[in-house]
Coordinates of C-alpha atoms in Angstrom, one line a residue:
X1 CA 103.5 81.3 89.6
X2 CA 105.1 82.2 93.0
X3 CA 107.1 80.6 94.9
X4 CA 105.8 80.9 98.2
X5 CA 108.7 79.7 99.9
X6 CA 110.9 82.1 98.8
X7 CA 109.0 85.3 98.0
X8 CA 109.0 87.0 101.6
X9 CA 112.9 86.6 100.8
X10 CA 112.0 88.3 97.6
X11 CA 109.8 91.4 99.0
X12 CA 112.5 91.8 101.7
X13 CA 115.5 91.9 99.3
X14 CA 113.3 94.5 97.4
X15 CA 112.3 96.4 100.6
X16 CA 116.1 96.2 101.9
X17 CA 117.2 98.2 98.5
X18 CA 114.4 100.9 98.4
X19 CA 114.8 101.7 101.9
X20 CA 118.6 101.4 101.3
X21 CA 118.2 103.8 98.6
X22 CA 116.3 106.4 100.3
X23 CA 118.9 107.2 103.2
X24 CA 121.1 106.9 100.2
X25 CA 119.7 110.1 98.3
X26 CA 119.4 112.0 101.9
X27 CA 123.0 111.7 102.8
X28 CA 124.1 113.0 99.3
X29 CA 121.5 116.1 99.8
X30 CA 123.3 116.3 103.2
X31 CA 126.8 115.9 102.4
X32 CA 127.4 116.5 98.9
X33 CA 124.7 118.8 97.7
X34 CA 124.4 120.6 101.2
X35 CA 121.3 121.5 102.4
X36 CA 121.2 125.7 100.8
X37 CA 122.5 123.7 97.5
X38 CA 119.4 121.6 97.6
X39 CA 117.3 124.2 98.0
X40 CA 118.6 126.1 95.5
X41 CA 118.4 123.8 93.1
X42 CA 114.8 123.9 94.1
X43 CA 114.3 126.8 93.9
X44 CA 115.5 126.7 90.0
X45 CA 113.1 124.4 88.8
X46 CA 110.5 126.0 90.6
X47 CA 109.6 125.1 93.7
X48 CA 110.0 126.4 96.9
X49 CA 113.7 125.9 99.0
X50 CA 111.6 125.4 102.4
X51 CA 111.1 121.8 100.7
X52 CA 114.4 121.1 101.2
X53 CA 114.4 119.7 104.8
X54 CA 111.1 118.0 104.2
X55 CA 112.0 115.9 101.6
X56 CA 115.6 115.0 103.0
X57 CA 113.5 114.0 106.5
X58 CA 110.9 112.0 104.6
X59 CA 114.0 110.4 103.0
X60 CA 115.9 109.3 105.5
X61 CA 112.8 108.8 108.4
X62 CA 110.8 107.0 105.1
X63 CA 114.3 104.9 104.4
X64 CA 114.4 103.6 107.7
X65 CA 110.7 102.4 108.1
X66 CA 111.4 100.5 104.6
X67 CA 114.2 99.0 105.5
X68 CA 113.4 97.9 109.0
X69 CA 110.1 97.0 107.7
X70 CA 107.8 99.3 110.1
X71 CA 104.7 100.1 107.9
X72 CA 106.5 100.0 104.8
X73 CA 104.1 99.8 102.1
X74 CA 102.5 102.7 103.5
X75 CA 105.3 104.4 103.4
X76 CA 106.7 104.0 100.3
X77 CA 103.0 104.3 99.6
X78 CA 103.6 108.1 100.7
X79 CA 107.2 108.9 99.3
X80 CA 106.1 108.0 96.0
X81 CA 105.3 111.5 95.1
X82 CA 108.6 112.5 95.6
X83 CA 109.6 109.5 93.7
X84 CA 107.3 111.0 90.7
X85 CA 108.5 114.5 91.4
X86 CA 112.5 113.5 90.8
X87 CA 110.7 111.4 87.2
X88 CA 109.4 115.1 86.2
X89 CA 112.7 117.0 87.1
X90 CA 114.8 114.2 85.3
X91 CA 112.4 113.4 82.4
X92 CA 113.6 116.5 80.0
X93 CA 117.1 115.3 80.4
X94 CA 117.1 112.0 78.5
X95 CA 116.7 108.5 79.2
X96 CA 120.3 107.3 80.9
X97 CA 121.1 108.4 84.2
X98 CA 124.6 109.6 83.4
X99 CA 122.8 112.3 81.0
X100 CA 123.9 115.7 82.2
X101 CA 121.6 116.5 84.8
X102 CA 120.6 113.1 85.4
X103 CA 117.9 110.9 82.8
X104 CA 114.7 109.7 84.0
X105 CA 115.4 106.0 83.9
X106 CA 116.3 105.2 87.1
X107 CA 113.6 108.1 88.9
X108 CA 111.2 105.8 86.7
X109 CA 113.0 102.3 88.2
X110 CA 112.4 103.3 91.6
X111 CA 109.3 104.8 91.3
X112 CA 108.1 101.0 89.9
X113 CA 109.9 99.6 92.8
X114 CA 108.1 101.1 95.5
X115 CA 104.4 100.3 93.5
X116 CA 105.8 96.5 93.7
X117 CA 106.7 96.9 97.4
X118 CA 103.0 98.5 98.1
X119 CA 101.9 96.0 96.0
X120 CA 103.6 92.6 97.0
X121 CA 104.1 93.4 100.9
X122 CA 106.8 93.9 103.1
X123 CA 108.0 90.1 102.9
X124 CA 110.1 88.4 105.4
X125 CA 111.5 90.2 108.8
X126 CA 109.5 93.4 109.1
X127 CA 108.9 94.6 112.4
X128 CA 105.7 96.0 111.8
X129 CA 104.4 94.7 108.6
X130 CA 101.5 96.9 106.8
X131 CA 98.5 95.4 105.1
X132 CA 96.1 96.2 103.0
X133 CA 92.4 95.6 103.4
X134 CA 93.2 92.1 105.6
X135 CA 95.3 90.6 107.8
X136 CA 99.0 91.4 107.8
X137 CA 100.9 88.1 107.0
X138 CA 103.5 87.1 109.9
X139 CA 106.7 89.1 109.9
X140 CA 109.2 86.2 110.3
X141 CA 108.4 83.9 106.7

């Protein structure tokens, strides 16, 4: 059963952490990994180093419309793929994070995270919120 009184709360809390996440991931490619270091590590598993800005601009541009709630679902609707492509780089390493090169566990957490958030809505507070074959639901629950 839901609690309708609370689960916008719910979808923003979960909307609030993915989006959270995402400019999360593209300030380490920025600052720690640096931009030639990401796409050289691209380039060693295989795909091209051009990829490298694209992915750390649908990051932080796909963070933001998460977290602020503008067309979420949508979006994390569209940065799944990368979502699945970190699973595939991480899944030959072992299931715990900490595993040298990273395990797939928490690739495969998030990736479940933004289905839910396509899935349940944007929730409470989204400035534009996205729906799905219907009417979109009020942004203020």
């Amino acid at each position: 059963m839901i609690d309708t009184r609370f689960a916008p709360y719910g979808a923003l809390s979960l909307r609030v952490a993915l989006g959270v996440m995402f400019i999360a991931h593209a300030y380490l490619k920025l600052a720690i990994f640096t931009v030639p270091g990401f796409a050289g590590f691209l380039g060693q598993i295989g795909l091209p180093g051009f990829l490298a800005w694209p992915i750390i601009l649908a990051e932080t541009l796909g963070g933001l419309a998460i977290l602020t709630g503008f067309y979420g679902r949508y979006v994390s609707l569209a940065l799944l793929p990368i979502l699945l492509g970190a699973l595939s780089v991480h899944a030959p390493n072992g299931w715990l994070f900490t595993a040298p090169n990273g395990g797939w566990e928490y690739p495969a957490f998030l990736a479940v995270a933004a289905v839910a958030h396509v899935l349940i809505g944007d929730g409470a507070l989204a400035l534009r919120p996205a729906a799905f074959g219907g009417a979109s639901k009020p942004a203020l629950a």
